[in-house]
mmCIF file of C-alpha atoms in Angstrom:
data_model
loop_
_atom_site.group_PDB
_atom_site.id
_atom_site.type_symbol
_atom_site.label_atom_id
_atom_site.label_comp_id
_atom_site.label_asym_id
_atom_site.label_seq_id
_atom_site.Cartn_x
_atom_site.Cartn_y
_atom_site.Cartn_z
ATOM 1 C CA UNK C 10 94.268 170.621 154.806
ATOM 2 C CA UNK C 11 97.388 168.571 155.583
ATOM 3 C CA UNK C 12 95.390 165.356 155.693
ATOM 4 C CA UNK C 13 93.729 166.177 152.381
ATOM 5 C CA UNK C 14 97.098 166.828 150.744
ATOM 6 C CA UNK C 15 98.479 163.591 152.162
ATOM 7 C CA UNK C 16 95.535 161.615 150.788
ATOM 8 C CA UNK C 17 95.932 163.287 147.431
ATOM 9 C CA UNK C 18 99.616 162.353 147.282
ATOM 10 C CA UNK C 19 98.849 158.783 148.286
ATOM 11 C CA UNK C 20 96.193 158.529 145.565
ATOM 12 C CA UNK C 21 98.582 159.936 142.990
ATOM 13 C CA UNK C 22 101.199 157.366 143.990
ATOM 14 C CA UNK C 23 98.627 154.574 143.722
ATOM 15 C CA UNK C 24 97.535 155.813 140.314
ATOM 16 C CA UNK C 25 101.128 156.005 139.110
ATOM 17 C CA UNK C 26 101.735 152.474 140.416
ATOM 18 C CA UNK C 27 98.566 151.264 138.725
ATOM 19 C CA UNK C 28 99.642 152.873 135.463
ATOM 20 C CA UNK C 29 103.054 151.242 135.754
ATOM 21 C CA UNK C 30 101.400 147.894 136.467
ATOM 22 C CA UNK C 31 99.109 148.339 133.485
ATOM 23 C CA UNK C 32 102.030 149.284 131.252
ATOM 24 C CA UNK C 33 104.055 146.330 132.524
ATOM 25 C CA UNK C 34 101.203 143.915 131.843
ATOM 26 C CA UNK C 35 100.693 145.480 128.432
ATOM 27 C CA UNK C 36 104.386 145.147 127.562
ATOM 28 C CA UNK C 37 104.313 141.548 128.793
ATOM 29 C CA UNK C 38 101.267 140.780 126.651
ATOM 30 C CA UNK C 39 102.921 142.444 123.686
ATOM 31 C CA UNK C 40 106.088 140.456 124.262
ATOM 32 C CA UNK C 41 104.134 137.211 124.563
ATOM 33 C CA UNK C 42 102.198 138.106 121.446
ATOM 34 C CA UNK C 43 105.429 138.686 119.536
ATOM 35 C CA UNK C 44 106.852 135.384 120.802
ATOM 36 C CA UNK C 45 103.664 133.526 119.856
ATOM 37 C CA UNK C 46 103.600 135.257 116.508
ATOM 38 C CA UNK C 47 107.193 134.200 115.874
ATOM 39 C CA UNK C 48 106.309 130.618 116.798
ATOM 40 C CA UNK C 49 103.233 130.643 114.582
ATOM 41 C CA UNK C 50 105.231 132.166 111.744
ATOM 42 C CA UNK C 51 107.896 129.489 112.063
ATOM 43 C CA UNK C 52 105.269 126.751 112.225
ATOM 44 C CA UNK C 53 103.528 128.183 109.191
ATOM 45 C CA UNK C 54 106.841 128.346 107.349
ATOM 46 C CA UNK C 55 107.493 124.686 108.155
ATOM 47 C CA UNK C 56 103.995 123.707 107.012
ATOM 48 C CA UNK C 57 104.495 125.598 103.768
ATOM 49 C CA UNK C 58 107.762 123.743 103.186
ATOM 50 C CA UNK C 59 106.039 120.432 103.884
ATOM 51 C CA UNK C 60 103.334 121.314 101.396
ATOM 52 C CA UNK C 61 105.847 122.405 98.811
ATOM 53 C CA UNK C 62 107.921 119.226 99.129
ATOM 54 C CA UNK C 63 105.350 116.611 98.048
ATOM 55 C CA UNK C 64 104.054 118.996 95.391
ATOM 56 C CA UNK C 65 107.600 119.314 94.066
ATOM 57 C CA UNK C 66 108.042 115.543 94.114
ATOM 58 C CA UNK C 67 104.737 114.924 92.355
ATOM 59 C CA UNK C 68 105.382 117.567 89.707
ATOM 60 C CA UNK C 69 108.815 116.151 88.896
ATOM 61 C CA UNK C 70 108.141 112.437 89.190
ATOM 62 C CA UNK C 71 104.558 111.842 88.058
ATOM 63 C CA UNK C 72 103.004 113.059 84.806
ATOM 64 C CA UNK C 73 100.157 115.504 85.389
ATOM 65 C CA UNK C 74 97.548 113.514 83.478
ATOM 66 C CA UNK C 75 98.644 110.023 84.549
ATOM 67 C CA UNK C 76 99.243 109.995 88.303
ATOM 68 C CA UNK C 77 99.284 106.845 90.375
ATOM 69 C CA UNK C 78 95.934 107.934 91.835
ATOM 70 C CA UNK C 79 94.367 108.083 88.386
ATOM 71 C CA UNK C 80 95.877 104.721 87.456
ATOM 72 C CA UNK C 81 94.478 103.080 90.607
ATOM 73 C CA UNK C 82 90.981 104.389 89.944
ATOM 74 C CA UNK C 83 91.172 103.311 86.306
ATOM 75 C CA UNK C 84 92.520 99.872 87.296
ATOM 76 C CA UNK C 85 89.442 99.124 89.364
ATOM 77 C CA UNK C 86 87.190 100.568 86.714
ATOM 78 C CA UNK C 87 88.450 98.323 83.910
ATOM 79 C CA UNK C 88 88.756 95.247 86.160
ATOM 80 C CA UNK C 89 85.536 95.873 88.092
ATOM 81 C CA UNK C 90 84.077 92.633 86.709
ATOM 82 C CA UNK C 91 87.374 90.851 86.158
ATOM 83 C CA UNK C 92 88.730 89.668 82.814
ATOM 84 C CA UNK C 93 86.651 87.414 80.523
ATOM 85 C CA UNK C 94 88.137 84.115 79.346
ATOM 86 C CA UNK C 95 87.041 82.037 76.391
ATOM 87 C CA UNK C 96 87.777 78.612 77.877
ATOM 88 C CA UNK C 97 89.118 77.253 81.173
ATOM 89 C CA UNK C 98 92.501 76.657 79.537
ATOM 90 C CA UNK C 99 92.904 80.088 77.915
ATOM 91 C CA UNK C 100 94.774 82.848 79.703
ATOM 92 C CA UNK C 101 92.428 85.637 78.671
ATOM 93 C CA UNK C 102 90.212 86.815 75.882
ATOM 94 C CA UNK C 103 92.370 88.771 73.439
ATOM 95 C CA UNK C 104 89.270 90.766 72.524
ATOM 96 C CA UNK C 105 89.281 92.352 75.986
ATOM 97 C CA UNK C 106 90.962 95.395 74.492
ATOM 98 C CA UNK C 107 90.079 97.797 77.306
ATOM 99 C CA UNK C 108 91.910 95.785 79.962
ATOM 100 C CA UNK C 109 94.838 94.915 77.687
ATOM 101 C CA UNK C 110 95.311 98.483 76.507
ATOM 102 C CA UNK C 111 95.244 99.681 80.095
ATOM 103 C CA UNK C 112 97.878 97.139 81.170
ATOM 104 C CA UNK C 113 100.157 97.956 78.236
ATOM 105 C CA UNK C 114 100.042 101.690 78.898
ATOM 106 C CA UNK C 115 100.131 101.630 82.705
ATOM 107 C CA UNK C 116 102.578 98.854 83.687
ATOM 108 C CA UNK C 117 106.362 98.735 83.336
ATOM 109 C CA UNK C 118 108.237 96.064 81.382
ATOM 110 C CA UNK C 119 109.513 94.500 84.615
ATOM 111 C CA UNK C 120 106.098 94.620 86.290
ATOM 112 C CA UNK C 121 105.483 92.236 89.220
ATOM 113 C CA UNK C 122 102.075 90.946 90.314
ATOM 114 C CA UNK C 123 101.835 89.040 93.612
ATOM 115 C CA UNK C 124 105.543 88.123 93.383
ATOM 116 C CA UNK C 125 105.128 86.862 89.788
ATOM 117 C CA UNK C 126 107.089 88.648 87.064
ATOM 118 C CA UNK C 127 105.241 90.024 84.052
ATOM 119 C CA UNK C 128 101.829 91.439 83.196
ATOM 120 C CA UNK C 129 100.711 87.965 82.099
ATOM 121 C CA UNK C 130 100.630 86.971 85.772
ATOM 122 C CA UNK C 131 98.101 89.731 86.427
ATOM 123 C CA UNK C 132 96.057 88.859 83.347
ATOM 124 C CA UNK C 133 96.109 85.157 84.157
ATOM 125 C CA UNK C 134 94.979 85.796 87.717
ATOM 126 C CA UNK C 135 92.067 87.977 86.666
ATOM 127 C CA UNK C 136 91.153 85.555 83.883
ATOM 128 C CA UNK C 137 91.125 82.447 86.075
ATOM 129 C CA UNK C 138 89.257 84.048 88.952
ATOM 130 C CA UNK C 139 86.674 85.533 86.591
ATOM 131 C CA UNK C 140 86.170 82.166 84.921
ATOM 132 C CA UNK C 141 86.034 80.105 88.093
ATOM 133 C CA UNK C 142 83.786 82.413 90.112
ATOM 134 C CA UNK C 143 80.463 83.781 88.930
ATOM 135 C CA UNK C 144 79.501 87.476 88.846
ATOM 136 C CA UNK C 145 82.829 88.879 89.994
ATOM 137 C CA UNK C 146 82.521 92.450 91.212
ATOM 138 C CA UNK C 147 85.342 94.486 92.749
ATOM 139 C CA UNK C 148 84.562 97.811 94.396
ATOM 140 C CA UNK C 149 87.170 100.417 95.289
ATOM 141 C CA UNK C 150 86.394 101.686 98.806
ATOM 142 C CA UNK C 151 89.273 104.092 99.330
ATOM 143 C CA UNK C 152 92.881 104.999 98.567
ATOM 144 C CA UNK C 153 95.562 105.668 101.168
ATOM 145 C CA UNK C 154 99.020 107.021 100.434
ATOM 146 C CA UNK C 155 101.644 104.878 102.182
ATOM 147 C CA UNK C 156 104.773 106.464 100.686
ATOM 148 C CA UNK C 157 105.923 108.761 97.929
ATOM 149 C CA UNK C 158 105.854 105.861 95.475
ATOM 150 C CA UNK C 159 103.077 103.611 96.743
ATOM 151 C CA UNK C 160 99.403 103.648 97.683
ATOM 152 C CA UNK C 161 97.036 101.132 99.268
ATOM 153 C CA UNK C 162 93.574 100.658 97.817
ATOM 154 C CA UNK C 163 90.873 99.286 100.120
ATOM 155 C CA UNK C 164 88.574 96.956 98.190
ATOM 156 C CA UNK C 165 85.472 94.844 98.513
ATOM 157 C CA UNK C 166 85.227 91.803 96.245
ATOM 158 C CA UNK C 167 81.984 89.884 95.769
ATOM 159 C CA UNK C 168 81.745 86.529 93.967
ATOM 160 C CA UNK C 169 79.305 83.649 93.697
ATOM 161 C CA UNK C 170 80.564 80.119 94.326
ATOM 162 C CA UNK C 171 79.201 77.548 91.884
ATOM 163 C CA UNK C 172 79.907 73.910 91.062
ATOM 164 C CA UNK C 173 82.241 75.242 88.376
ATOM 165 C CA UNK C 174 84.140 77.104 91.100
ATOM 166 C CA UNK C 175 84.610 73.906 93.054
ATOM 167 C CA UNK C 176 85.673 71.888 89.994
ATOM 168 C CA UNK C 177 88.360 74.328 88.858
ATOM 169 C CA UNK C 178 89.495 76.194 91.990
ATOM 170 C CA UNK C 179 89.048 73.344 94.489
ATOM 171 C CA UNK C 180 89.299 70.172 92.361
ATOM 172 C CA UNK C 181 90.368 67.961 95.275
ATOM 173 C CA UNK C 182 86.986 68.655 96.897
ATOM 174 C CA UNK C 183 85.179 67.197 93.880
ATOM 175 C CA UNK C 184 86.858 63.808 93.739
ATOM 176 C CA UNK C 185 84.013 61.336 93.795
ATOM 177 C CA UNK C 186 80.776 62.500 95.369
ATOM 178 C CA UNK C 187 80.714 66.004 96.853
ATOM 179 C CA UNK C 188 80.418 66.015 100.624
ATOM 180 C CA UNK C 189 77.502 67.767 102.363
ATOM 181 C CA UNK C 190 79.987 70.371 103.628
ATOM 182 C CA UNK C 191 81.077 71.249 100.104
ATOM 183 C CA UNK C 192 77.493 71.435 98.888
ATOM 184 C CA UNK C 193 76.894 74.177 101.462
ATOM 185 C CA UNK C 194 79.022 76.465 99.296
ATOM 186 C CA UNK C 195 77.169 76.010 96.010
ATOM 187 C CA UNK C 196 75.376 79.161 94.819
ATOM 188 C CA UNK C 197 76.559 81.109 97.843
ATOM 189 C CA UNK C 198 77.659 84.708 97.298
ATOM 190 C CA UNK C 199 80.479 85.953 99.492
ATOM 191 C CA UNK C 200 81.968 89.398 100.031
ATOM 192 C CA UNK C 201 85.646 89.789 100.881
ATOM 193 C CA UNK C 202 87.369 92.914 102.218
ATOM 194 C CA UNK C 203 90.842 93.403 100.797
ATOM 195 C CA UNK C 204 93.812 95.640 100.118
ATOM 196 C CA UNK C 205 95.723 96.143 96.875
ATOM 197 C CA UNK C 206 99.091 97.909 96.977
ATOM 198 C CA UNK C 207 100.391 99.777 93.943
ATOM 199 C CA UNK C 208 104.098 100.608 93.628
ATOM 200 C CA UNK C 209 104.935 103.501 91.288
ATOM 201 C CA UNK C 210 108.027 103.709 89.071
ATOM 202 C CA UNK C 211 109.064 107.369 89.143
ATOM 203 C CA UNK C 212 111.401 107.099 86.158
ATOM 204 C CA UNK C 213 108.801 105.644 83.787
ATOM 205 C CA UNK C 214 105.651 107.099 85.320
ATOM 206 C CA UNK C 215 104.058 103.640 85.458
ATOM 207 C CA UNK C 216 103.091 100.961 87.959
ATOM 208 C CA UNK C 217 105.977 98.601 88.700
ATOM 209 C CA UNK C 218 104.216 96.235 91.122
ATOM 210 C CA UNK C 219 100.766 95.278 92.370
ATOM 211 C CA UNK C 220 100.053 93.089 95.390
ATOM 212 C CA UNK C 221 96.411 92.118 95.855
ATOM 213 C CA UNK C 222 94.803 90.130 98.632
ATOM 214 C CA UNK C 223 91.279 89.672 99.990
ATOM 215 C CA UNK C 224 90.005 87.804 103.024
ATOM 216 C CA UNK C 225 88.325 84.709 101.642
ATOM 217 C CA UNK C 226 88.948 82.670 104.773
ATOM 218 C CA UNK C 227 86.317 84.230 107.018
ATOM 219 C CA UNK C 228 83.354 84.023 104.593
ATOM 220 C CA UNK C 229 84.172 80.360 103.884
ATOM 221 C CA UNK C 230 84.468 79.626 107.601
ATOM 222 C CA UNK C 231 81.070 81.201 108.205
ATOM 223 C CA UNK C 232 79.524 79.005 105.508
ATOM 224 C CA UNK C 233 81.222 75.751 106.492
ATOM 225 C CA UNK C 234 81.227 76.336 110.240
ATOM 226 C CA UNK C 235 84.291 74.144 110.755
ATOM 227 C CA UNK C 236 87.986 75.026 110.759
ATOM 228 C CA UNK C 237 88.761 71.439 109.810
ATOM 229 C CA UNK C 238 86.616 71.681 106.665
ATOM 230 C CA UNK C 239 88.127 75.068 105.799
ATOM 231 C CA UNK C 240 91.646 73.707 106.211
ATOM 232 C CA UNK C 241 90.869 70.748 103.952
ATOM 233 C CA UNK C 242 89.282 73.040 101.370
ATOM 234 C CA UNK C 243 92.369 75.241 100.969
ATOM 235 C CA UNK C 244 94.871 72.403 101.428
ATOM 236 C CA UNK C 245 95.436 71.763 97.710
ATOM 237 C CA UNK C 246 93.334 74.519 96.193
ATOM 238 C CA UNK C 247 94.316 76.728 93.264
ATOM 239 C CA UNK C 248 93.106 79.788 95.176
ATOM 240 C CA UNK C 249 94.604 80.786 98.513
ATOM 241 C CA UNK C 250 92.676 82.004 101.590
ATOM 242 C CA UNK C 251 93.817 85.511 100.597
ATOM 243 C CA UNK C 252 92.072 85.057 97.213
ATOM 244 C CA UNK C 253 95.340 84.828 95.310
ATOM 245 C CA UNK C 254 95.983 82.458 92.446
ATOM 246 C CA UNK C 255 98.378 79.670 93.449
ATOM 247 C CA UNK C 256 100.548 79.632 90.362
ATOM 248 C CA UNK C 257 102.626 76.720 91.661
ATOM 249 C CA UNK C 258 99.515 74.486 91.723
ATOM 250 C CA UNK C 259 98.444 75.284 88.168
ATOM 251 C CA UNK C 260 98.925 72.537 85.594
#
């Protein structure tokens, strides 16, 4: 009887200890859960603030129906095939109302294109490149935000090089008889990856600057197969290896 009672007391003590251990673990789990919940709540609060901040900026600084994103998409839509020119000496065709209307309504008065002041620099660049190269086609591949007021547009530009291209964009290569190296380029179509950055003017809700460049160097190198020939080709050209108009070389 005494042994039975002793065992019973020992079992009761074990059970009480087990219950205390269970309660302690439960309280610890509850405490950890509260701590984790507080952390998650704080993190969620911070994320909400981060979401509210750009939304606040966009709502105050950019018109709802004319955001920089919309302007970028529209830019590559209207200039998908460049800007038609009437003659090699004209800046652009004044009948190209779609492009001109877009520029007038989307660019600021102090607009800068590839370090050149004024929308005429943009129009001249598109006009010359469209005239000099055949079947210009620019495709927008993606848009990346790189700041509150600027975005980068990934592009792919395809053009066909003709004898006209060589005469106007690379005139020094056409002095006298064209070399066999130059003739390799005739009627060749090249595709150039590029990036165009758009800077947004918050006050006016318009684009204040555009910087466009595409990698023309690599496709030309592949066609010519010689760095020396590539260097000579771009030495006095009116188009740079980044497919930018060299305004300083224009007559």
